[in-house]
Amino acid sequence: MASKEVELRGHIIDSYILPRVWGAIEDAGARFNVREMRIGQSETETSYTRIEVVADSAEQLDELIGELQRLGALPVTERDAQTAPVTQTGVLPDDFYSTTNQPTQVRVGGRWVAVEQIEMDVAIVVERAAGRAYTRPMHDVRVGDEVVVGYEGVRVEPLERPRRREAFAFMQSAVSSERAKALAIHSVAEAMREARSHGGRILFVLGPAIVHTAAREHVAALIRRGYVQVIFGGNAIIAHDVEAALFGTSLGIDLNTGEPVEHGHRNHLRAINAVRAAGSLAAAREQGLLGDGIVATALEHGVELVLAGSIRDDGPMPGVITDSMAAQAAMRQAVRGVEVAVLAASMLHAIATGNLLPAAVKSVVVDINPAVVTKLADRGTGQALGLVTDVELFLRALADELAE
Amino acid sequence: MASKEVELRGHIIDSYILPRVWGAIEDAGARFNVREMRIGQSETETSYTRIEVVADSAEQLDELIGELQRLGALPVTERDAQTAPVTQTGVLPDDFYSTTNQPTQVRVGGRWVAVEQIEMDVAIVVERAAGRAYTRPMHDVRVGDEVVVGYEGVRVEPLERPRRREAFAFMQSAVSSERAKALAIHSVAEAMREARSHGGRILFVLGPAIVHTAAREHVAALIRRGYVQVIFGGNAIIAHDVEAALFGTSLGIDLNTGEPVEHGHRNHLRAINAVRAAGSLAAAREQGLLGDGIVATALEHGVELVLAGSIRDDGPMPGVITDSMAAQAAMRQAVRGVEVAVLAASMLHAIATGNLLPAAVKSVVVDINPAVVTKLADRGTGQALGLVTDVELFLRALADELAE
Amino acid sequence: MASKEVELRGHIIDSYILPRVWGAIEDAGARFNVREMRIGQSETETSYTRIEVVADSAEQLDELIGELQRLGALPVTERDAQTAPVTQTGVLPDDFYSTTNQPTQVRVGGRWVAVEQIEMDVAIVVERAAGRAYTRPMHDVRVGDEVVVGYEGVRVEPLERPRRREAFAFMQSAVSSERAKALAIHSVAEAMREARSHGGRILFVLGPAIVHTAAREHVAALIRRGYVQVIFGGNAIIAHDVEAALFGTSLGIDLNTGEPVEHGHRNHLRAINAVRAAGSLAAAREQGLLGDGIVATALEHGVELVLAGSIRDDGPMPGVITDSMAAQAAMRQAVRGVEVAVLAASMLHAIATGNLLPAAVKSVVVDINPAVVTKLADRGTGQALGLVTDVELFLRALADELAE
Amino acid sequence: MASKEVELRGHIIDSYILPRVWGAIEDAGARFNVREMRIGQSETETSYTRIEVVADSAEQLDELIGELQRLGALPVTERDAQTAPVTQTGVLPDDFYSTTNQPTQVRVGGRWVAVEQIEMDVAIVVERAAGRAYTRPMHDVRVGDEVVVGYEGVRVEPLERPRRREAFAFMQSAVSSERAKALAIHSVAEAMREARSHGGRILFVLGPAIVHTAAREHVAALIRRGYVQVIFGGNAIIAHDVEAALFGTSLGIDLNTGEPVEHGHRNHLRAINAVRAAGSLAAAREQGLLGDGIVATALEHGVELVLAGSIRDDGPMPGVITDSMAAQAAMRQAVRGVEVAVLAASMLHAIATGNLLPAAVKSVVVDINPAVVTKLADRGTGQALGLVTDVELFLRALADELAE
């Protein structure tokens, strides 16, 4: 038998934090006793509770306390986070703490320090002398790095349910295609406008269906209006964007008639080949190969392009990062400062990006296939607003909303 | 061993008619010998072939010849269609001929007579004295009706592949959401305009998602512009249309904010109750309950409304035909003269309508769920153009195309 | 400004009842003050709270209190339920109370009386003299019926989160195909065994894909083992079951080879015609037409068959109730005493059944299409366990589990 | 005005080759005259036709003739394939011939030479001296390689419709979940048995859902029985397989109870970390970390594992090839000798593999999501048999079929 006291503070009831904590305790087969409880007497006051958690063994208790901390509970007796040194490059200490994507602090030298560059499923490295803590993916840790182990001295601030209806208040809602989309699109536009007003970055993750459905003009318009600072994509969208510029087709389908053109299947290879001959996307643009598509407009407006390769790629296009870890690192770097993320018609890149984004980034996942949105949610990007709709419609309406 | 000669005429090679006939013979384990073959020497000339079909038994041959006739082949020795009298109300003779939805003729008194009101999966009744033949569903046949049995004296004209690209030339294309939709929408608009120019009727089959996605205004606009003569729907779309008029909600979701309203779940029941209190949709409209939605506009412009009930209905709304066979009969009556059919966001009503429509009607099935379109194709409505897209987008774009 | 006190009792925190109540108050733009709060000091003790709800107007307060009652809150000052008489057949009083599918009581003459035959979206009729209250669908109310109006004197008992992991404890979990199904199937089998042990009825709602996927033998096996007391279905499953018995095909596909057979498209019509000629399913069985399929086994074992027609039906089969309200009434009658419901590969019938089932019935929805399960949840049958899997696998595994 | 004669030989009518050729001519707005036509007089004789194709310009004619050659037509006057030298590493000559995945020959020095290692969307390199021709992906061509340009001297042998029903005869059938799966599974098993009987290799492409759905045992059983020579997969399936071995969970879900375990979200990271600490999968197996899962069994039986990385990977696992072009090269190497390919529950890897496989390989795509199968078909892997079913069921049934 082992026990420990934890505390919770904030809008812990209506944000489902306390219910989740109790549920986790029960699910673990442990017990609890409420030692203190101060309920906010109205919707503007916060609540406080102190709970004794009782488990069968110290080991089970430890596991459970760690789980509760991820939900926002905090041990009453505060201790510094424990660390262990990395002894093998790219390998973490056994009991390493694995992050969530929510704002996280670690206690270093008696002070709570915010973990820099928070993202999901990575380790926390502590520099005691500098009083700093930051995330680092497994393969990047070096011998000597001090990595947080166990759960003590770590605290997570779960996102609270917003007090009032807000732009992204419907974020948690179930995935459904049977909803009026205009409202959601309006909210996304608002969030983008807000981000731009103070220089926040906006990220677009784009799949090739954007070009197949003839929506590249809408993306270009958004770029021209200053609403896109970063684009993540793969070889395919770039190949099809150039194919559309050179031949007016996408995967061989004429974008003006919707009919396959003769030999069209070859056009995306010819497009890739042409850019390879030019040497780079920038050189291809100078030679006038890119027309007015997504890439051309992005290059013209200094949008950061992070292109990641995959095993199904033809070519690939110059500029595509073929090493997946290098590409991930470039994406990790590029999400810094991103406040709004639009993940459109892309599964692989959307999931990869979802893994890198802090929970506080306002994200919207747009796909005509509900399974894609469900999949993202299954993998932890639960904060994203999911829209099951035609991506062409979505981008056109978004560009219209942001036209003036 | 039994054999029989059949003939094929027309664009039998590039319309896949001859290949299909040969394939059917092989699949049946039978054999064939080509007795005569005149190939169109260019794309404007038609072809002709005469084939001897050889099967192991007379019975197998009969079955096979019947199959080939459905594909467009014709026995060389023409005979009148055989008929047998109905001896039990609502029950067909054992060997009854079951129709396709393609143009069909039967030989009566040595003359080929077009079968009136062709639709799928029904029987053909022959009135010899009058020299007429028409379809009749199983439950409608009466004692004494002469029903076509066997396959002799029946000929089907399969739709040929159009010579040139036409509005609905892409109808056979695979279901995919990754296509530019603007072109398809333009073709549908063209077909509707064409139909209107000579007084052809246009049918809309509508599901409740039309209202949930706030697309009712687009339907109302199409009605006002004269592009809707008939609407098929169920209790739900009418209930939600009235709910939207009375409370601004659809299934309790506020159409202006996308948020659930308090007690909104009750609004569709209140809407139904209000119309029941009024006594009829027409009376409700006179009392000003219907606002400017689909039903109000339809009533104002004399659009024929056929509302069919189902077991999941609340209420139901006055005007909903609760007997499924009576509803089917009303739909059967209403599809006469229909030249273009738009089946939007409805599965049950779309399949039911698909069963009733002749193959020559230009049909488009619109749904965000590819399974719905696939399902329609599986059930034989292969001629329909399938569009996997957001129905709200589709209807808005269609209304825009037909605005001037 | 208007205010009222409400109380909550039970596992109100970990069952998310209190958070939902607070959320609803905030969403309505109202305020609350906690007047009393006793928190269960451990997971076995229940909690109690008394809250003052403050709204801008009496009208808003009324609406909100009604909403809170549906969530399980109860006004502190108890009053009898108010009723109003029906003045027009089939039309409810304006402010009628619309039910949830959760256990509900109304206060009649100072006593709380359980509402009989609870189901979703219907009215409550009170017989004061007899001290009874029962549900009645809108179209069934008669002049003089006393129908509950407003929200006072009505109390709902929301299902609480189970204390321990139980058979259907995962019911609330998200729809996903990426789960091990064996466990869920085991739980369903357990629930069925449990129901049978004390004579509880088990309902199967079956769609035609059951026959297409060659799963009819598994259903027949479950019937023989006593695990099916009621079957709901439509014309199609019966037609295909008979087609399989007569011709070995389903919609013309040979169930042994998976290949289309010649003229197979006609087989389901011939099957329907044969039963129509026999006069009834029972007569067809006596003539040996039904083989050993679902219908034959069901008739042999006295399973109650409720067959509801729809507008897409051919025939229809004798025994199919073509009037949708009559069919609904028969289904309503047949769900009495049902404790477990398996809704397999059917959308229309599953939704219709979901509307009729009390929340306490253990329900499982099985479909390979996640959209079907999502749709059921959207319409309020949130308690159902959703399984996205191949229905043939599911039924085979279920029959195996229940074999001994 | 320009014209040229082409010939077709074989089962050109019932294999839809002639109809497709005529259709392509018409679609291009060109014309044709039939110069000679010998129709196979029965189903065992082949046919021959010689057609004059007439186009408006020599350029259009060239394009069209190229298209017809891909369909199986052959210019009457045979010439050697033309080649052009690569002048820039990784860049093809402008007019390069892009392959299909069907058997292809090029004419070199007057002789028809089979193109080695045919796959889709790559170039053909000719070594005149050696009389050889082989495929090479764009990024692999080197300065001096002689690459086929234009369409002359290239001939494609389209797969003909098989004379009789065979294992994979239903391959072209539409994707549908409403089919009996047992037959298809039996055919796949037959093909695997056949391949094994003469030493043909069998490839499994596996996605992580295999582990989530507890189907890893079935894969291991197939390996033990000798039915798996090559496995393609990504980081995730390996991570989850090891996670299952170490902790009994998959993505943190207990595979025995279906419930999330505490901290389970961390288990896949711990699994990866453990293997990284061991240094390699082989070392991890020696240390007993891998239990009896897919990887352990594969290593034990000498199955070739090609693991390709992607940007969403954690870790990654030792052995995962992070460079996408290197991974593609390894896959390209490993598909040699593959006769049967089972692509299960994987989208990215399945598409990538589909691009590499010759048309003659018997492939089956298994996924519960019809969109995945449709997507593969859209990208040209049309020969694959698509099965929409639960992958766990499929693998269990396949292992059962191949048990004795």
GROMACS .gro file of C-alpha atoms in nm, chain A residues 165-166 169-170 177-183 208-209 212-214 251 253-260 367-368 370 388-390 392-393 396-397, chain B residues 165-166 169-170 177-183 208-209 212-214 251 253-260 367-368 370 388-390 392-393 396-397:
model
   70
  165ARG     CA    1  -1.783   3.049  -2.738
  166GLU     CA    2  -1.481   3.128  -2.942
  169ALA     CA    3  -1.457   2.642  -2.937
  170PHE     CA    4  -1.611   2.374  -3.153
  177SER     CA    5  -1.987   1.600  -4.293
  178GLU     CA    6  -2.343   1.701  -4.213
  179ARG     CA    7  -2.266   2.047  -4.085
  180ALA     CA    8  -2.282   2.391  -4.231
  181LYS     CA    9  -1.921   2.464  -4.320
  182ALA     CA   10  -1.945   2.837  -4.377
  183LEU     CA   11  -1.925   2.908  -4.005
  208PRO     CA   12  -0.166   1.664  -5.415
  209ALA     CA   13  -0.546   1.661  -5.432
  212HIS     CA   14  -0.612   1.758  -5.888
  213THR     CA   15  -0.919   1.951  -5.776
  214ALA     CA   16  -0.799   2.271  -5.937
  251LEU     CA   17  -0.172   1.341  -6.313
  253ILE     CA   18  -0.614   1.494  -6.634
  254ASP     CA   19  -0.678   1.818  -6.821
  255LEU     CA   20  -0.775   2.070  -6.556
  256ASN     CA   21  -0.994   2.260  -6.801
  257THR     CA   22  -1.195   1.969  -6.938
  258GLY     CA   23  -1.162   1.704  -6.670
  259GLU     CA   24  -1.067   1.454  -6.940
  260PRO     CA   25  -0.752   1.249  -6.954
  367ASP     CA   26  -1.035   1.628  -4.587
  368ILE     CA   27  -1.326   1.477  -4.775
  370PRO     CA   28  -1.364   1.130  -4.250
  388VAL     CA   29  -1.507   1.684  -4.364
  389THR     CA   30  -1.558   1.870  -4.686
  390ASP     CA   31  -1.437   1.923  -5.040
  392GLU     CA   32  -1.150   2.290  -5.322
  393LEU     CA   33  -1.461   2.443  -5.168
  396ARG     CA   34  -1.207   2.886  -5.232
  397ALA     CA   35  -1.432   2.997  -4.948
  569ARG     CA   36  -1.730   1.417  -7.611
  570GLU     CA   37  -2.059   1.524  -7.466
  573ALA     CA   38  -1.972   1.144  -7.177
  574PHE     CA   39  -1.776   1.100  -6.856
  581SER     CA   40  -1.319   1.272  -5.500
  582GLU     CA   41  -0.989   1.380  -5.651
  583ARG     CA   42  -1.128   1.548  -5.956
  584ALA     CA   43  -1.197   1.904  -6.050
  585LYS     CA   44  -1.570   1.939  -5.995
  586ALA     CA   45  -1.630   2.265  -6.177
  587LEU     CA   46  -1.639   2.090  -6.514
  612PRO     CA   47  -3.186   1.604  -4.510
  613ALA     CA   48  -2.816   1.696  -4.524
  616HIS     CA   49  -2.807   2.060  -4.227
  617THR     CA   50  -2.542   2.206  -4.455
  618ALA     CA   51  -2.741   2.525  -4.511
  655LEU     CA   52  -3.177   1.901  -3.605
  657ILE     CA   53  -2.806   2.308  -3.476
  658ASP     CA   54  -2.827   2.684  -3.528
  659LEU     CA   55  -2.767   2.738  -3.899
  660ASN     CA   56  -2.611   3.078  -3.834
  661THR     CA   57  -2.365   2.980  -3.563
  662GLY     CA   58  -2.321   2.607  -3.613
  663GLU     CA   59  -2.379   2.560  -3.242
  664PRO     CA   60  -2.643   2.342  -3.084
  771ASP     CA   61  -2.271   1.268  -5.211
  772ILE     CA   62  -1.968   1.328  -4.992
  774PRO     CA   63  -1.816   0.754  -5.206
  792VAL     CA   64  -1.807   1.278  -5.456
  793THR     CA   65  -1.821   1.627  -5.317
  794ASP     CA   66  -1.978   1.852  -5.059
  796GLU     CA   67  -2.358   2.241  -5.035
  797LEU     CA   68  -2.077   2.335  -5.274
  800ARG     CA   69  -2.425   2.659  -5.473
  801ALA     CA   70  -2.211   2.622  -5.783
   0.00000   0.00000   0.00000
